[in-house]
Short mmCIF file of C-alpha atoms in Angstrom, two decimals:
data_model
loop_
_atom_site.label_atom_id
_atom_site.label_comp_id
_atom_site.label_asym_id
_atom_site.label_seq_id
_atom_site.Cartn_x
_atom_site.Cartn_y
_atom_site.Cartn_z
CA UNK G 211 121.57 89.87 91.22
CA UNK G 212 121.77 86.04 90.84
CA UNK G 213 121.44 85.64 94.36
CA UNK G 214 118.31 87.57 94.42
CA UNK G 215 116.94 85.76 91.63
CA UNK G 216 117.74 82.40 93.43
CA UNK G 217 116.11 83.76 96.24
CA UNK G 218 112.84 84.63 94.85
CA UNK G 219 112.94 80.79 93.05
CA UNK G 220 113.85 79.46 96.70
CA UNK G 221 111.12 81.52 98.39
CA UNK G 222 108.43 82.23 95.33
CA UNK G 223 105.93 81.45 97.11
CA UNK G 224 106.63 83.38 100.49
CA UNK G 225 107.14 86.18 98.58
CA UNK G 226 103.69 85.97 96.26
CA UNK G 227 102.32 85.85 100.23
CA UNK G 228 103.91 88.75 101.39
CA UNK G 229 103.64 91.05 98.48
CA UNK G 230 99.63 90.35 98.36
CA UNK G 231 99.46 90.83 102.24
CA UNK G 232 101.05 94.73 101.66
CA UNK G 233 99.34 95.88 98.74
CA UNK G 234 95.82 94.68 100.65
CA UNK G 235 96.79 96.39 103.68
CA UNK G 236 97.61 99.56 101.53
CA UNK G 237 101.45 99.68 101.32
CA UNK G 238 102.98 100.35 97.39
CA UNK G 239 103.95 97.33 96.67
CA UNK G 240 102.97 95.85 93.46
CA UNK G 241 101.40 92.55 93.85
CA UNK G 242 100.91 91.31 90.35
CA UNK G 243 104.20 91.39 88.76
CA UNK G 244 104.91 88.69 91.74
CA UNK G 245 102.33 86.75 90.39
CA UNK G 246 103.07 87.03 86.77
CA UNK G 247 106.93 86.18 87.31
CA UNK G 248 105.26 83.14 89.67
CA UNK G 249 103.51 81.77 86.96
CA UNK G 250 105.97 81.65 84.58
CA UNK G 251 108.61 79.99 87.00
CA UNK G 252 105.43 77.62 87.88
CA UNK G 253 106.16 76.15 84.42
CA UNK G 254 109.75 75.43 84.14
CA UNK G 255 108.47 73.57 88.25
CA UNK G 256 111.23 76.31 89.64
CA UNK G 257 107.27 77.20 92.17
CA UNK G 258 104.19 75.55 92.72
CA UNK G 259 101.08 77.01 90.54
CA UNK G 260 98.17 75.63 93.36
CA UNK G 261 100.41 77.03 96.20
CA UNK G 262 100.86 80.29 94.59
CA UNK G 263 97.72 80.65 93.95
CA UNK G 264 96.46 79.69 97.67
CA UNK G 265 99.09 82.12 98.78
CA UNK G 266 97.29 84.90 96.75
CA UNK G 267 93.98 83.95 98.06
CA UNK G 268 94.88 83.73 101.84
CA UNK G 269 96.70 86.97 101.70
CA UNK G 270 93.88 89.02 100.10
CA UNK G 271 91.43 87.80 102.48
CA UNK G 272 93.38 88.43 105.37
CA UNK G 273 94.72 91.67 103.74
CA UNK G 274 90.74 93.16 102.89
CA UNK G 275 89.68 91.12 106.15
CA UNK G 276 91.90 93.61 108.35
CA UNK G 277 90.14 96.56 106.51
CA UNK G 278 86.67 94.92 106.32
CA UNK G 279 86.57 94.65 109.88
CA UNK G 280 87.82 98.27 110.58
CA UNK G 281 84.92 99.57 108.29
CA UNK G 282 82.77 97.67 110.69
CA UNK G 283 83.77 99.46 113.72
CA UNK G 284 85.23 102.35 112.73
CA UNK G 285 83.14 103.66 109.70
CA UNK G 286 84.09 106.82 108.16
CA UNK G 287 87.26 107.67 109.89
CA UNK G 288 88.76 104.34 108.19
CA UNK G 289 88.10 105.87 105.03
CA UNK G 290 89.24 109.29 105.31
CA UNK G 291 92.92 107.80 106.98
CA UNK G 292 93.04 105.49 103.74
CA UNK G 293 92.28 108.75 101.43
CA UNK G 294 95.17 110.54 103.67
CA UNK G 295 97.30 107.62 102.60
CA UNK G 296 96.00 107.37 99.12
CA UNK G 297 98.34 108.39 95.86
CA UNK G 298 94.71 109.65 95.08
CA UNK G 299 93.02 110.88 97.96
CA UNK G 300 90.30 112.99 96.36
CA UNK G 301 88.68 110.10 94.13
CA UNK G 302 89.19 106.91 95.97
CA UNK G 303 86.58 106.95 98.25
CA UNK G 304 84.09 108.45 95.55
CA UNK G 305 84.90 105.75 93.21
CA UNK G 306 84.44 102.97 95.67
CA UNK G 307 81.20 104.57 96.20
CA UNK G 308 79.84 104.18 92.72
CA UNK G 309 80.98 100.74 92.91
CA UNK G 310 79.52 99.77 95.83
CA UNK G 311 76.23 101.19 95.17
CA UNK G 312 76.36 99.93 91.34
CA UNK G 313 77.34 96.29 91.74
CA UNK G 314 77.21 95.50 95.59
CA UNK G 315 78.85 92.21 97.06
CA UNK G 316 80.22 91.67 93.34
CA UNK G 317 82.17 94.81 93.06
CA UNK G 318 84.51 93.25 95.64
CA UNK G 319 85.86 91.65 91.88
CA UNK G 320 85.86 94.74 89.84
CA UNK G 321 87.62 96.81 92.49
CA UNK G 322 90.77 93.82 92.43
CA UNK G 323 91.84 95.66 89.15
CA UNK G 324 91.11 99.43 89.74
CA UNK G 325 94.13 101.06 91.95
CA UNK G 326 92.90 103.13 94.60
CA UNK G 327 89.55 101.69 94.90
CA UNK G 328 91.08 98.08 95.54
CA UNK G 329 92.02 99.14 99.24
CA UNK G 330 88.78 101.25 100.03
CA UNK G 331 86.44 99.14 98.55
CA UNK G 332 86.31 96.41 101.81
CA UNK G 333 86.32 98.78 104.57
CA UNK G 334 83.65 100.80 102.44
CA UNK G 335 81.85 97.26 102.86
CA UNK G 336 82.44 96.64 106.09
CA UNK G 337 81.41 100.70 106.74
CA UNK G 338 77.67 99.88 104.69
CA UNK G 339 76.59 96.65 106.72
CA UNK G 340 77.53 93.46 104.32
CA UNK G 341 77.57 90.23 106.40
CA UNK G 342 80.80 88.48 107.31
CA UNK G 343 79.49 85.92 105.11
CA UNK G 344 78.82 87.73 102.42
CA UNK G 345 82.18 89.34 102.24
CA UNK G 346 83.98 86.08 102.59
CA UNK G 347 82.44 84.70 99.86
CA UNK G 348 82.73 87.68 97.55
CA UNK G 349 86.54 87.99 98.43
CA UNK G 350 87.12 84.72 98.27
CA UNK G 351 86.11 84.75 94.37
CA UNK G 352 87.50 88.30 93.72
CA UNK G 353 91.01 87.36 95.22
CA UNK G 354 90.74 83.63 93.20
CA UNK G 355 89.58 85.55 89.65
CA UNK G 356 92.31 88.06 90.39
CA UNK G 357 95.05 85.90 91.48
CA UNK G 358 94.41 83.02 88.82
CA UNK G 359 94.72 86.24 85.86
CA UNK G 360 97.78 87.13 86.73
CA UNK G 361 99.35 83.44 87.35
CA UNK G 362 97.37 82.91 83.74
CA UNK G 363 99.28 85.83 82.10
CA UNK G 364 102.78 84.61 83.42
CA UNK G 365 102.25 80.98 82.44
CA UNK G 366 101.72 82.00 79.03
CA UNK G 367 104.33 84.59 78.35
CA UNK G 368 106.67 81.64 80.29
CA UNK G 369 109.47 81.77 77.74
CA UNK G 370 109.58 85.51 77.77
CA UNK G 371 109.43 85.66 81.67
CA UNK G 372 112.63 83.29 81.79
CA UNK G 373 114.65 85.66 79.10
CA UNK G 374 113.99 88.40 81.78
CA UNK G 375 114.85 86.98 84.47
CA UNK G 376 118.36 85.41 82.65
CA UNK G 377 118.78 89.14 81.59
CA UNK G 378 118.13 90.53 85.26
CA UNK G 379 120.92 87.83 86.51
CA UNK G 380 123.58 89.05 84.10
CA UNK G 381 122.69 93.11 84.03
CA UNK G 382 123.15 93.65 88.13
CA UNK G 383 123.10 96.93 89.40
CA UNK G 384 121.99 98.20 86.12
CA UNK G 385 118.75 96.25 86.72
CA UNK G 386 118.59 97.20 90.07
CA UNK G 387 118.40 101.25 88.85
CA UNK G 388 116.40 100.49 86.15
CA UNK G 389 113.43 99.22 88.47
CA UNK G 390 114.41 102.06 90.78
CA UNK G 391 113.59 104.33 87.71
CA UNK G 392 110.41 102.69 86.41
CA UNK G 393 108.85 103.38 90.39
CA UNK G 394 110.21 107.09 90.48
CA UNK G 395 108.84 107.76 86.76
CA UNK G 396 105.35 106.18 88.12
CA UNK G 397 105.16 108.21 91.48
CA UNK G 398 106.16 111.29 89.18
CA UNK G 399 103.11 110.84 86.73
CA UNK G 400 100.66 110.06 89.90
CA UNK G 401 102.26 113.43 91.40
CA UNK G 402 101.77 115.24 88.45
CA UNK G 403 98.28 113.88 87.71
CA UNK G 404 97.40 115.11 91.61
CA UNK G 405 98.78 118.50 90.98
CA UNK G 406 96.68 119.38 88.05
CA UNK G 407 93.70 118.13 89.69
CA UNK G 408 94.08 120.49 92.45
CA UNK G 409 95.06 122.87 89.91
CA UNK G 410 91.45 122.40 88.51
CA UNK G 411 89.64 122.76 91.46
CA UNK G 412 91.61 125.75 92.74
CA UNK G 413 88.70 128.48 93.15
CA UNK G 414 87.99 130.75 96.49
CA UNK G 415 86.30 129.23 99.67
CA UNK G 416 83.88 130.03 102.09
CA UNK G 417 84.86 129.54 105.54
CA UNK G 418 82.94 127.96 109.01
CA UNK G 419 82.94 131.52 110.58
CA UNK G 420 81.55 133.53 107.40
CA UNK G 421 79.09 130.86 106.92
CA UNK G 422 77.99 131.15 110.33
CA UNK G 423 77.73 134.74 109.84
CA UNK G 424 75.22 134.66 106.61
CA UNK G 425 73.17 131.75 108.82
CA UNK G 426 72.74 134.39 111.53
CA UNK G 427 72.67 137.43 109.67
CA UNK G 428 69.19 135.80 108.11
CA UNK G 429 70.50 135.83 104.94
CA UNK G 430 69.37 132.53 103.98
CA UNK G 431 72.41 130.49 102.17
CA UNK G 432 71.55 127.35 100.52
CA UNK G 433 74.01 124.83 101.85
CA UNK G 434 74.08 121.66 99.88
CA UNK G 435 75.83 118.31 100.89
CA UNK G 436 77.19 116.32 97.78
CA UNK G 437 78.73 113.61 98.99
CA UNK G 438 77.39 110.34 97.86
CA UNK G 439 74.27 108.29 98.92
CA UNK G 440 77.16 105.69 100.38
CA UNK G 441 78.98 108.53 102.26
CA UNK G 442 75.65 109.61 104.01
CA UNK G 443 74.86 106.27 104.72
CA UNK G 444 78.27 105.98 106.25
CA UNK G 445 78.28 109.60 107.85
CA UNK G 446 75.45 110.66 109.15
CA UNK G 447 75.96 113.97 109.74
CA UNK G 448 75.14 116.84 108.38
CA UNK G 449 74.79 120.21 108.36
CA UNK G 450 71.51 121.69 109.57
CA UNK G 451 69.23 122.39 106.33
CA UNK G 452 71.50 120.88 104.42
CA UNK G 453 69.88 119.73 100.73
CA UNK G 454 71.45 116.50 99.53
CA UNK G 455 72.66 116.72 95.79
CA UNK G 456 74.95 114.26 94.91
CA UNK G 457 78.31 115.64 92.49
CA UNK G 458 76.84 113.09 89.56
CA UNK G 459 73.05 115.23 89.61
CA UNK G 460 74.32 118.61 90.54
CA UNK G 461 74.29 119.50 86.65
CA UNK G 462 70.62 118.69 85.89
CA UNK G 463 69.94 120.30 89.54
CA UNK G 464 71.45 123.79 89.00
CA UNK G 465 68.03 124.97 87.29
CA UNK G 466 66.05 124.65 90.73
CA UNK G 467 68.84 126.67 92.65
CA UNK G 468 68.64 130.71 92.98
CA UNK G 469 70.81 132.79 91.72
CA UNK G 470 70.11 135.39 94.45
CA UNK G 471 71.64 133.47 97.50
CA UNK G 472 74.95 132.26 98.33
CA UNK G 473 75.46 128.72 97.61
CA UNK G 474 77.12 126.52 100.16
CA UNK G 475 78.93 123.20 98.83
CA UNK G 476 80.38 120.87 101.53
CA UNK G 477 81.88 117.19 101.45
CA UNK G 478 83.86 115.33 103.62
CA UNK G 479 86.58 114.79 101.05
CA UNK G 480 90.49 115.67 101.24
CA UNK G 481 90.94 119.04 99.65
CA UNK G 482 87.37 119.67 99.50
CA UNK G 483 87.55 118.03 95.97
CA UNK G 484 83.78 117.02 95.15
CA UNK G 485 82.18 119.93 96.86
CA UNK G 486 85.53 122.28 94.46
CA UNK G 487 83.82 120.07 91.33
CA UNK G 488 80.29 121.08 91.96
CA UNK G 489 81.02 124.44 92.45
CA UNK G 490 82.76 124.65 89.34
CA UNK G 491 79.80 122.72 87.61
CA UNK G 492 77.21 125.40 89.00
CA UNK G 493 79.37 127.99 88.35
CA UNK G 494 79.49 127.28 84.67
CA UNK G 495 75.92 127.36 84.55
CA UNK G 496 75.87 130.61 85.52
CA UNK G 497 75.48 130.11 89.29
CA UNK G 498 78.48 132.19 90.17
CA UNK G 499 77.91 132.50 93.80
CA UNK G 500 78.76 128.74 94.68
CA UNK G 501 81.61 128.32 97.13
CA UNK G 502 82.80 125.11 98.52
CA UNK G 503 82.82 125.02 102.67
CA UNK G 504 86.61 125.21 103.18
CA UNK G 505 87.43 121.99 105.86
CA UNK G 506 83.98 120.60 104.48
CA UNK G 507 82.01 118.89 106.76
CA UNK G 508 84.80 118.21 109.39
CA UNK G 509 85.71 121.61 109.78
CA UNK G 510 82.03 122.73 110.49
CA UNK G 511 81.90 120.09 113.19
CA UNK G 512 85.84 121.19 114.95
CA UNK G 513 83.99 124.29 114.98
CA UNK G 514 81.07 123.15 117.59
CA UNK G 515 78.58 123.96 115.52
CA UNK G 516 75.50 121.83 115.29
CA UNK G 517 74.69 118.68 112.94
CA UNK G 518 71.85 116.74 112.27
CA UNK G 519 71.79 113.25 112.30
CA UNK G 520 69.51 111.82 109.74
CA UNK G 521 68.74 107.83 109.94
CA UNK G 522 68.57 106.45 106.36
CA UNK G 523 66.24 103.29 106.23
CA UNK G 524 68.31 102.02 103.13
CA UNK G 525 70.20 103.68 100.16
CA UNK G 526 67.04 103.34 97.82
CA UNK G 527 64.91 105.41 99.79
CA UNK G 528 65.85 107.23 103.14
CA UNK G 529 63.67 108.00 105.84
CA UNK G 530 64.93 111.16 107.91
CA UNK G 531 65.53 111.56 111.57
CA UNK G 532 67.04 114.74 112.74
CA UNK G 533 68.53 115.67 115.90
CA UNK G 534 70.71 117.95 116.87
CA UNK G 535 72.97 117.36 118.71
CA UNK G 536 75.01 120.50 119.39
CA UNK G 537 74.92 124.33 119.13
#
């Protein structure tokens, strides 16, 4: 354990570099405590505060860059492989949505210190049409705010930091399982948290081919896309007739929808989790014949049935423009 602990003082700031660089790409690794334990060896001179702190800088841009750039060209499908990745798959993307449409450029900052959203948040940026510009400069002060907290926290709890790291040296292996046990406990709670989620939203689907059925059959179902204005934007598919009702307004919507017609629910969200949530919501206002689509709107598309393609001029009001494109 000494050695290690000589190695990190040897190679602090390589290490602040590298730990940044994975937990912007999207790899577990927690970045701050790096920069905390930096800090604190930057005051005993054992690492360099200003290098550190470039370190941090240059590795988130280059980190969020990488996604940025992927949201550019790649849209949507970067953000459902990073929810397939994601401890939580079924909120990240609609988080980073609400921040994104609440806060713009500057919720590049507030998404630094929310886990889950921190990854999505750039290529969600990239995905919605910010300039390169814009981004850089936005990162640029998220990554410096978020980097020069953490440095902050370990320079001031220096003394503390130091009677750690003189306890790690002489503890060894116990150390070592200790950490081991701290990551295992964490997983365990973000496991458990994801199972009662899906617990919640455990409720009887509709599939492509019975939907299909009711559409032919004439019997009118009211299909209903609630993914977010940012997802639309992103995505613009949809299914043919589809009414747009985000998850936040399907509550104060429910009064306009019959209660005489199969309701349709679709997202484009692992597990079908936001379209599962507004069926529930409708459901407890006594619309008990909401379904979500099972597969959402992926599955309906595998399928080869048709979409429509609707244009949005901007987020605050959307012009429509539908084509469809298959049958």
């Amino acid at each position: 354990m000494s050695q290690l602990l000589a190695l990190v003082v040897a190679h602090g700031t390589l290490l602040v570099f590298a730990a940044t660089l994975a937990a912007r790409i999207g790899a577990p690794v927690p970045a701050a405590p790096f920069l905390v334990v930096a800090g604190g060896l930057a005051v005993a001179g054992q690492i360099s505060w200003p290098a550190a702190l470039a370190a941090a800088i240059v590795a988130n841009i280059l980190g969020d860059g990488l996604w940025f750039w992927a949201g550019r060209l790649y849209g949507y499908r970067v953000l459902k492989l990073l929810c397939r990745i994601s401890l939580s798959p079924d909120s990240c993307v609609r988080q980073s949505e609400a921040f994104i449409l609440r806060w713009g450029g500057s919720s590049l900052i507030a998404a630094k210190f929310v886990p889950g959203v921190s990854v999505v948040a750039p290529p969600m940026a990239g995905a919605l049409g910010m300039s390169l510009v814009a981004f850089l400069g936005f990162e640029t002060l998220a990554a410096a705010i978020w980097a020069s907290l953490f440095l902050g926290i370990g320079w001031i709890f220096a003394d503390q930091i130091q009677r750690v790291m003189d306890l790690l040296s002489t503890l060894g292996v116990v150390a070592v399982v200790a950490l081991l046990v701290i990551v295992a406990v964490y997983l365990a709670l973000r496991y458990w948290r994801r199972r009662l989620f899906l617990k919640g939203v455990a409720m009887p689907r509709i599939e492509v081919a019975e939907l299909r059925a009711l559409i032919d059959g004439g019997a009118a179902p009211v299909i209903i896309d609630v993914r977010a204005d940012a997802a639309r934007v992103i995505d613009q598919r949809r299914i043919p007739g589809a009414i747009p009702i985000e998850l936040r307004h399907i509550e104060r919507r429910a009064s306009g929808l019959p209660r005489d017609r199969e309701l349709v629910l679709y997202c484009n969200c692992p597990n079908e989790a936001s379209a599962a949530s507004a069926a529930a919501l409708l459901a407890a206002s006594g619309l008990t014949r909401a379904r979500p689509l099972a597969g959402g709107l992926e599955a309906w598309v595998a399928s080869g049935h048709g979409v429509e393609l609707h244009l949005p001029h901007a987020l605050g009001g959307t012009i429509f423009f539908c084509l469809i494109v298959a049958v």
